[in-house]
Each structure stands twice: as C-alpha cells, then as structure tokens.
Amino acid sequence: MRNYILGPLLSVAALGMTNGAAAQNSPDRTTSTAIGASVQFGNVEQNVALLDATREGGFRTRFGVGPIQKLLQPFNDTRTRWEDQYGLSFGLQYSPILHQSSRGGTNGRTLNDAVDVFLRWDGAVETVAYKGSLDFFAYRRRDNFLSTNTTQFNSARGTLLGPSDANVEGAFTSVSQLSWESLFFDGALDITVGQLFLPALVDENDTLGNDRLSFMAEPLSNNPAHVLPEGDAGLGIGIWVTPSAQFYVGGVVTQANAKGEYPDFGAFDGDWLTVAELGWTPDIPTLGQGHYRLTYTHIDLPGTGPSRSESWSFSAEQAMGEEKTLALRAGTNDGNRNDIHRIVSGGLVFDNVFGYETDAIGIGAFWAKPNDSNRRDEYGTELFWRLQLTNSVQFTPDIQLWRHSDRNEDGIEAVVSFRLTISI
C-alpha cells in the first residue's frame, strides 16, 4: 500500500497537530502544508491513526471531550497500551446520513448508515530486513432506515448518481479486506496478499474519496467511471515499488467476479481484474505536499456481450499553502460496463475553520456523462461544513444542487443532507 508514503502524514495533517499535547499550545504546522482536508476511511492505517489522534484530545471542540470519550477511557487506555506494546490498532466508526429532496413527494427522503470496524497489526513480524503487517476490515455494514432506499431515491430524482456513495437497495455486511502486507528494503518494495479492498489501494483520493468524512455526493466521493468488481474487493495480490520519495509504481491483480463480502475462493474462474498505477508525491515550494495518480484498469466480463472493459483515471490532490487543499478527479471508460462514461469532479477544502482544528468547509462541483445516449449529462455542486462537536462526534450539514440526466426532469434540484459521524 502506498499508505506508507503519505498515510501517517495525512492523518496528522488532518488534525493540524502531532498529538494532543501539541494542541494545548498552537497546532504543529510542520506538517500543516500536507494534504489534510480529510482522510479516506477506506485506508486502514490512515483511518486508525486519525481515530487515535482524536482520542488523544487536547484540540478545540464545541462541547469538550464528550460522554463517549469519558465512558470509554479505560478501554482507550488499554488500547493505547496494546498499540505501544504490540503494534495493534483498531477503531470503529458509525455514520448515518439523511437526504431530503427539495421536490419532496414520494421517495423524496432517504436515510442510510454505515458501520465500519478496522484493525491493523503493524509489524506483526519484524526483522532488520522485513516487516509484515495485518490489515483487517473486521466488519462493514450499510443499511437504509426509511421506506425509500437510496436507489429508489435516485430513480425518483431522475439521476444515475446519488447524493451519497452508500447507494444500496438493501442492507449488506462484508469483510472487505483481510490482507498481509510485506515490506522489503525499508519499504521500497511492498507486497500485499489477501482479500483486497480496491478503493483503499488504487485510484485513491483522500479529499474526494469518502462520503462519511468529506464530500457526500457520489461523484465527489467516488469515481463511478472506473471499472472495479461489483463488491470492490477480491482475493489477489498488489505489488508496489517506491524507487524514490516522490514516485511509486505498482499494480493489483484480483478476482473479477468475487462478491467482495468475504474471501471467495470459488470465484477463481479465469476472469481477472488488473490495475496499474503510477504515482507522484511532490512537495512543491510555497504550496506543500501533493499526490497525483494515473490509473489503468482492465476487467474480464463473464457471460455474453463484451468480454472485457477498460478505464483510465486521474486523481490529484495539492495543498495550497496552509489549511487548504485542492483536489481533482477524472475518469473515462469504454462503455462496456459502467452507467457513467466520463466524469470530472473537483473541490476545495478549508481546514481549521474559525480556530477549530478538525473542522472543515468544502465546496465542489462535478460533471458526468452517461453511457446511455438517451440521457443528458448530469452535473452539480456541493457545499459542506464538518463541525467537531466532541472528540468522538462530528456533525455535517450539506447542500447539493443537481441537474438530472433524465430528459423528462427539468430544472435544478436541491438536496439538503445531514451527517453524523461517531468515531470510537
């Protein structure tokens, strides 16, 4: 995983500090120019580091530490000791999102939630020349709580894409990643084997990559133009080479037809997903840290029709001095698999809002071209404000403006959303 290049740096920068004690004075700005708008919750190492930092406390919140933090203090003390002694880190996030359409009417409101449990055993095996670590998505669940699920909500609005990335018709659970990561030559060679959660490995974008921490709208929290397995995961291997501090190259080969809910050995049927990626991580004077990725993806398709599908993706994030991050994503495919043929999205996120280090305000816009010629282009914009209520709780009001791809739907629609994120 390339998380060894930027993962810990991103996690610290997202809080604007190196630990709780540093925040008692002023935030540590030695890393503030790194990308810090948000941290993708698909990346176990970044995610656990973020949760550890928020549990440390010492940064400004609107309601102090909060009851969850106080109640779990003995548990957190034990967790800290395990991490120090054994390298074992874990955390849990629960996050519901409510969407309300300005049109109202039938299917004009939907509520979905996400539960994620993460574990990383860093350096489970470690010698002078080798380091082996375990990544484990212990549990992932997505569900809808109103009579209208997110798929019905999108159909009623005449769009292909949704106001959040949890676009599911019903509840599902999964063990999306269970992998062993091996580092050789001081991390220059990274080999990861097991059940691989691909959005955490390829075509990443920490700012435009998570509807539970940053932008909510699907075209601003994902890349629906890239080709991946239906479950976003499968058994396989990823190999990454980092010849210098600013470049890496690598790729992944996994099952193309795995359900993604668990390691599925029965999916080895000759169809494969192959990904190749080139990354550049410059530190630009006066701006700060950047992360640029070019990704090619090929997937074998079963049954009748096209035998394969291909896509190209470009992802970029660049710090714009202190406490600002500019991000861009673009993707295209051959039309053999996806509803979306091309997409371009971008956003600007401001951290440390009004002196609250972990608050963020983001504004973004997107354009998506469907593969169905009977539909017109979808495009829109989004504005969110993530507020840190306590060490464990964030609240985010959000508004999105959409222009539908259904030619029978006229005008611009507003979607007002509210998100609660509880991290333990």
XYZ file of C-alpha atoms in Angstrom:
424
model
C 0.000 0.000 0.000
C 1.177 3.490 -0.709
C -0.139 4.489 2.722
C 3.464 4.143 3.910
C 4.331 7.101 1.676
C 1.706 9.579 2.884
C -0.589 7.748 5.297
C 0.775 8.849 8.674
C 1.470 12.351 7.347
C -2.077 12.738 6.081
C -3.515 11.516 9.352
C -1.572 14.028 11.396
C -2.219 16.860 8.973
C -5.939 16.194 9.049
C -5.888 17.231 12.679
C -3.381 20.029 12.270
C -1.232 18.620 15.080
C 1.094 15.801 16.007
C -0.576 14.845 19.290
C -2.946 16.083 21.957
C -0.234 17.817 23.915
C 0.849 19.893 20.951
C -2.648 21.272 20.608
C -2.608 22.688 24.098
C -0.490 25.500 22.701
C -0.679 26.025 18.948
C -1.082 23.360 16.258
C 2.136 21.873 14.949
C 2.445 23.413 11.482
C 5.461 21.355 10.487
C 3.021 19.103 8.646
C 0.180 21.537 8.040
C 1.077 22.025 4.380
C 0.463 18.356 3.697
C -2.871 17.196 2.350
C -5.190 17.445 5.298
C -8.748 18.117 4.208
C -9.948 14.652 5.101
C -8.680 11.119 5.382
C -10.151 8.346 3.321
C -11.858 5.829 5.573
C -11.001 3.000 3.216
C -7.334 3.136 4.194
C -6.888 1.232 7.431
C -3.593 2.775 8.514
C -4.659 6.371 7.872
C -8.024 5.726 9.445
C -6.752 4.179 12.656
C -4.166 6.956 13.034
C -6.927 9.553 12.715
C -9.053 7.856 15.358
C -6.058 7.562 17.678
C -5.333 11.263 17.295
C -8.921 12.319 18.006
C -8.976 10.144 21.123
C -5.890 11.936 22.409
C -7.939 15.111 22.889
C -6.433 18.499 23.566
C -7.805 20.146 20.429
C -10.716 22.551 20.444
C -14.239 21.158 20.126
C -17.621 22.764 20.665
C -18.704 20.609 23.614
C -15.462 19.445 25.180
C -14.419 15.817 25.365
C -17.945 14.421 25.470
C -19.589 11.495 27.296
C -18.440 8.817 24.837
C -14.805 9.697 25.408
C -15.194 9.651 29.198
C -17.139 6.386 29.194
C -14.529 4.640 27.046
C -11.467 5.993 28.841
C -10.487 2.654 30.495
C -10.969 0.894 27.166
C -8.896 3.539 25.367
C -6.127 3.251 27.956
C -5.946 -0.487 27.256
C -5.977 0.113 23.511
C -3.103 2.601 23.800
C -1.084 0.100 25.797
C -1.697 -2.629 23.211
C -0.623 -0.313 20.416
C 2.566 0.682 22.236
C 3.461 -2.871 23.230
C 2.210 -4.956 20.311
C 1.545 -2.550 17.401
C -2.182 -3.452 17.467
C -4.510 -0.591 16.454
C -8.253 -0.675 15.903
C -11.255 1.614 15.739
C -14.953 1.886 14.920
C -16.964 4.460 13.012
C -20.733 4.814 12.839
C -22.220 7.366 10.449
C -25.831 7.937 9.328
C -26.754 10.406 6.545
C -30.223 11.891 5.976
C -31.050 13.270 2.496
C -34.086 15.446 1.777
C -35.034 16.446 -1.763
C -36.396 19.936 -2.389
C -39.093 18.324 -4.531
C -40.496 16.297 -1.656
C -43.232 13.859 -2.624
C -42.911 10.083 -2.847
C -39.367 8.825 -2.351
C -38.194 12.355 -1.570
C -36.281 11.413 1.586
C -33.821 8.675 2.461
C -31.674 7.740 5.456
C -28.717 5.370 5.224
C -25.998 4.487 7.673
C -22.571 2.882 7.688
C -20.726 0.889 10.335
C -17.018 0.187 9.881
C -14.658 -1.644 12.217
C -10.948 -1.596 11.408
C -7.913 -3.393 12.759
C -4.236 -3.164 11.898
C -1.463 -5.211 13.465
C 1.541 -3.155 12.452
C 4.811 -5.054 12.471
C 3.269 -8.371 13.476
C 6.509 -9.849 12.167
C 9.512 -7.535 12.036
C 13.206 -8.130 11.454
C 16.081 -5.989 10.259
C 15.175 -6.519 6.591
C 11.459 -7.361 6.728
C 8.206 -6.013 8.147
C 4.891 -7.845 7.957
C 1.562 -6.293 8.972
C -2.074 -7.410 9.024
C -4.941 -5.221 7.743
C -8.440 -6.334 8.671
C -11.823 -4.769 7.949
C -13.453 -6.720 10.734
C -16.935 -5.575 9.813
C -18.613 -3.349 7.238
C -22.341 -2.742 7.166
C -24.595 -0.486 5.073
C -28.327 -0.139 5.579
C -31.378 2.019 4.836
C -33.813 3.073 7.565
C -36.744 4.606 5.684
C -39.180 3.021 3.251
C -37.222 4.700 0.450
C -33.766 3.257 -0.087
C -31.027 5.202 -1.800
C -31.551 3.529 -5.176
C -35.243 4.463 -5.165
C -34.344 7.995 -4.082
C -32.034 8.393 -7.068
C -34.588 6.957 -9.521
C -37.297 9.307 -8.243
C -34.982 12.251 -8.874
C -34.054 11.102 -12.376
C -30.332 10.688 -11.707
C -27.848 7.859 -12.206
C -25.642 9.026 -9.332
C -26.644 9.622 -5.741
C -26.227 12.262 -3.014
C -24.017 9.831 -1.089
C -21.887 6.841 -2.009
C -23.881 4.314 0.028
C -26.074 3.640 -2.990
C -27.631 0.328 -1.968
C -31.050 -1.261 -2.303
C -30.774 -3.133 0.993
C -28.522 -3.922 3.915
C -25.244 -5.735 3.420
C -22.276 -6.724 5.528
C -18.812 -7.718 4.453
C -15.243 -8.472 5.393
C -13.813 -6.350 2.608
C -10.139 -6.543 3.461
C -8.138 -9.267 5.123
C -4.590 -8.974 3.890
C -0.949 -9.428 4.811
C 1.398 -6.622 3.842
C 5.125 -7.331 3.443
C 7.682 -4.517 3.278
C 11.206 -5.091 1.995
C 14.215 -2.799 1.608
C 12.952 -0.189 4.088
C 9.568 -0.076 2.408
C 10.827 0.322 -1.169
C 9.049 -2.931 -2.112
C 5.511 -3.505 -0.825
C 3.687 -6.801 -1.485
C 0.130 -7.193 -0.167
C -1.713 -10.517 -0.448
C -5.265 -11.469 0.550
C -8.768 -10.071 0.279
C -8.071 -6.595 -1.103
C -10.442 -3.627 -0.792
C -9.563 -1.883 -4.045
C -10.797 1.688 -3.302
C -8.228 1.777 -0.493
C -5.430 0.628 -2.803
C -5.903 2.161 -6.265
C -7.336 5.372 -7.711
C -7.420 6.875 -4.220
C -8.284 10.435 -3.365
C -8.272 11.392 0.304
C -10.248 14.595 -0.306
C -12.667 13.254 -2.948
C -12.844 9.751 -1.550
C -15.190 9.356 1.413
C -18.821 10.329 1.852
C -18.571 9.853 5.644
C -15.813 12.399 6.272
C -15.673 14.840 3.361
C -17.937 15.448 0.337
C -21.121 13.345 0.301
C -22.278 13.341 -3.336
C -21.296 10.150 -5.149
C -19.446 11.944 -7.993
C -17.435 13.868 -5.366
C -16.765 10.916 -3.064
C -16.036 8.222 -5.635
C -15.105 7.658 -9.262
C -18.093 5.888 -10.857
C -16.318 5.833 -14.234
C -13.649 3.327 -13.213
C -14.188 -0.403 -13.647
C -13.979 -2.482 -10.477
C -15.652 -5.701 -9.270
C -19.208 -5.322 -8.004
C -18.112 -5.790 -4.402
C -14.987 -3.607 -4.737
C -12.894 -6.476 -3.331
C -11.498 -9.893 -4.166
C -8.632 -12.242 -3.441
C -5.446 -11.112 -5.103
C -2.030 -9.528 -4.848
C -0.761 -5.956 -5.005
C 2.872 -5.055 -5.679
C 4.241 -1.531 -5.243
C 7.732 -0.225 -5.867
C 8.880 3.130 -4.466
C 12.232 3.975 -6.127
C 12.317 7.478 -4.610
C 10.473 9.603 -2.083
C 8.388 11.221 -4.843
C 7.471 8.347 -7.154
C 5.875 4.931 -6.943
C 4.634 2.406 -9.489
C 2.646 -0.749 -8.964
C -0.482 -2.687 -9.596
C -3.039 -5.203 -8.413
C -4.400 -8.471 -9.794
C -7.588 -9.833 -8.177
C -10.661 -11.882 -8.946
C -13.098 -10.112 -11.270
C -16.262 -11.874 -10.089
C -15.867 -12.070 -6.313
C -18.820 -10.840 -4.277
C -16.457 -8.846 -2.103
C -18.274 -9.685 1.123
C -15.759 -12.316 2.205
C -12.730 -14.181 0.791
C -14.341 -16.175 -2.014
C -12.069 -18.924 -3.291
C -14.847 -20.162 -5.575
C -14.565 -17.019 -7.719
C -11.322 -18.172 -9.347
C -12.973 -18.828 -12.716
C -10.436 -17.360 -15.125
C -11.798 -13.799 -15.072
C -9.449 -11.212 -13.604
C -9.165 -7.578 -12.697
C -5.803 -5.957 -13.462
C -4.789 -2.482 -12.293
C -1.623 -0.499 -12.993
C -0.889 2.818 -11.308
C 1.809 5.474 -11.404
C 2.037 7.938 -8.537
C 3.866 11.221 -7.922
C 4.083 12.794 -4.470
C 5.904 16.126 -4.799
C 6.498 18.694 -2.078
C 6.097 21.952 -4.010
C 7.648 25.125 -2.540
C 5.091 27.707 -1.285
C 2.280 25.180 -1.827
C 3.098 21.982 0.035
C 2.519 18.268 -0.400
C 0.782 16.880 -3.459
C -0.388 13.440 -4.543
C -1.022 12.673 -8.233
C -2.106 9.278 -9.590
C -2.659 7.861 -13.080
C -4.533 4.547 -13.054
C -5.378 1.996 -15.770
C -7.901 -0.752 -15.024
C -8.875 -3.844 -17.045
C -11.615 -6.281 -16.019
C -12.783 -9.504 -17.670
C -16.561 -9.698 -18.110
C -18.426 -13.005 -17.832
C -21.286 -14.269 -19.997
C -22.437 -12.886 -23.316
C -21.603 -9.441 -24.659
C -18.241 -7.694 -24.354
C -15.510 -9.886 -22.916
C -13.725 -7.056 -21.134
C -13.888 -3.437 -20.046
C -11.173 -0.834 -19.541
C -10.907 2.522 -17.815
C -8.424 5.326 -17.234
C -8.458 7.544 -14.150
C -6.551 10.584 -12.979
C -6.598 11.738 -9.372
C -4.849 14.734 -7.862
C -4.618 16.494 -4.521
C -2.463 19.508 -3.816
C -2.026 21.539 -0.648
C -2.454 25.232 -1.384
C -0.353 26.605 1.442
C -1.606 26.104 4.984
C -5.060 24.680 5.685
C -6.326 24.498 2.093
C -6.451 21.508 -0.248
C -7.391 21.485 -3.940
C -8.483 18.133 -5.374
C -9.440 16.827 -8.825
C -10.647 13.525 -10.255
C -11.306 12.481 -13.844
C -12.210 9.146 -15.362
C -13.298 7.545 -18.612
C -14.108 4.025 -19.809
C -15.004 2.122 -22.974
C -18.721 1.907 -22.166
C -18.855 -1.875 -21.823
C -19.704 -1.926 -18.129
C -20.473 1.399 -16.443
C -23.529 3.657 -16.476
C -21.195 6.658 -16.425
C -18.899 7.097 -19.437
C -16.873 10.103 -18.285
C -16.654 12.122 -15.110
C -14.772 15.182 -13.899
C -15.036 16.426 -10.320
C -13.107 18.816 -8.151
C -13.220 20.543 -4.814
C -11.508 22.957 -2.470
C -11.489 22.192 1.263
C -10.510 24.553 4.070
C -9.293 23.128 7.394
C -9.004 24.729 10.831
C -12.241 26.705 10.443
C -12.653 29.559 12.947
C -9.914 28.077 15.115
C -11.374 24.553 15.299
C -8.515 22.379 14.025
C -10.607 19.426 12.857
C -13.451 21.422 11.304
C -13.562 21.665 7.507
C -15.568 23.528 4.889
C -15.600 22.202 1.339
C -17.056 23.364 -1.963
C -17.016 21.146 -5.036
C -18.522 20.625 -8.476
C -18.916 17.685 -10.863
C -19.878 16.735 -14.416
C -20.792 13.215 -15.528
C -21.624 11.913 -18.993
C -23.826 8.773 -19.089
C -23.168 5.894 -21.470
C -26.891 5.904 -22.360
C -27.315 8.319 -25.267
C -30.959 8.833 -24.260
C -29.781 10.618 -21.137
C -28.207 14.044 -20.940
C -25.214 14.987 -18.814
C -25.514 15.172 -15.024
C -23.759 17.978 -13.204
C -23.988 19.872 -9.952
C -22.245 21.383 -6.960
C -21.936 20.750 -3.221
C -21.127 22.719 -0.068
C -20.480 21.056 3.312
C -19.344 22.160 6.771
C -17.937 19.462 9.050
C -18.118 20.501 12.729
C -16.225 18.729 15.528
C -18.746 18.567 18.389
C -16.660 16.411 20.740
C -13.542 14.271 20.402
C -15.688 11.425 19.092
C -18.545 13.165 17.283
C -18.703 15.201 14.068
C -21.824 16.791 12.562
C -22.041 17.908 8.931
C -24.792 19.962 7.262
C -24.603 19.801 3.480
C -26.412 21.160 0.433
C -26.186 19.851 -3.125
C -27.586 21.263 -6.373
C -28.224 18.741 -9.157
C -29.144 18.860 -12.818
C -30.688 15.483 -13.723
C -29.731 13.220 -16.605
C -33.371 12.198 -17.161
C -34.569 14.401 -20.045
C -38.078 14.399 -18.564
C -36.865 16.126 -15.412
C -36.419 19.877 -15.788
C -34.774 22.478 -13.611
C -32.240 22.300 -10.797
C -32.968 20.283 -7.662
C -31.568 20.916 -4.205
C -30.752 18.076 -1.804
C -30.237 19.028 1.836
C -28.293 16.477 3.875
C -27.210 15.967 7.471
C -24.460 13.575 8.547
C -23.428 12.390 11.984
C -20.076 10.640 12.398
C -19.183 8.871 15.649
C -15.638 7.528 15.941
C -14.624 5.233 18.780
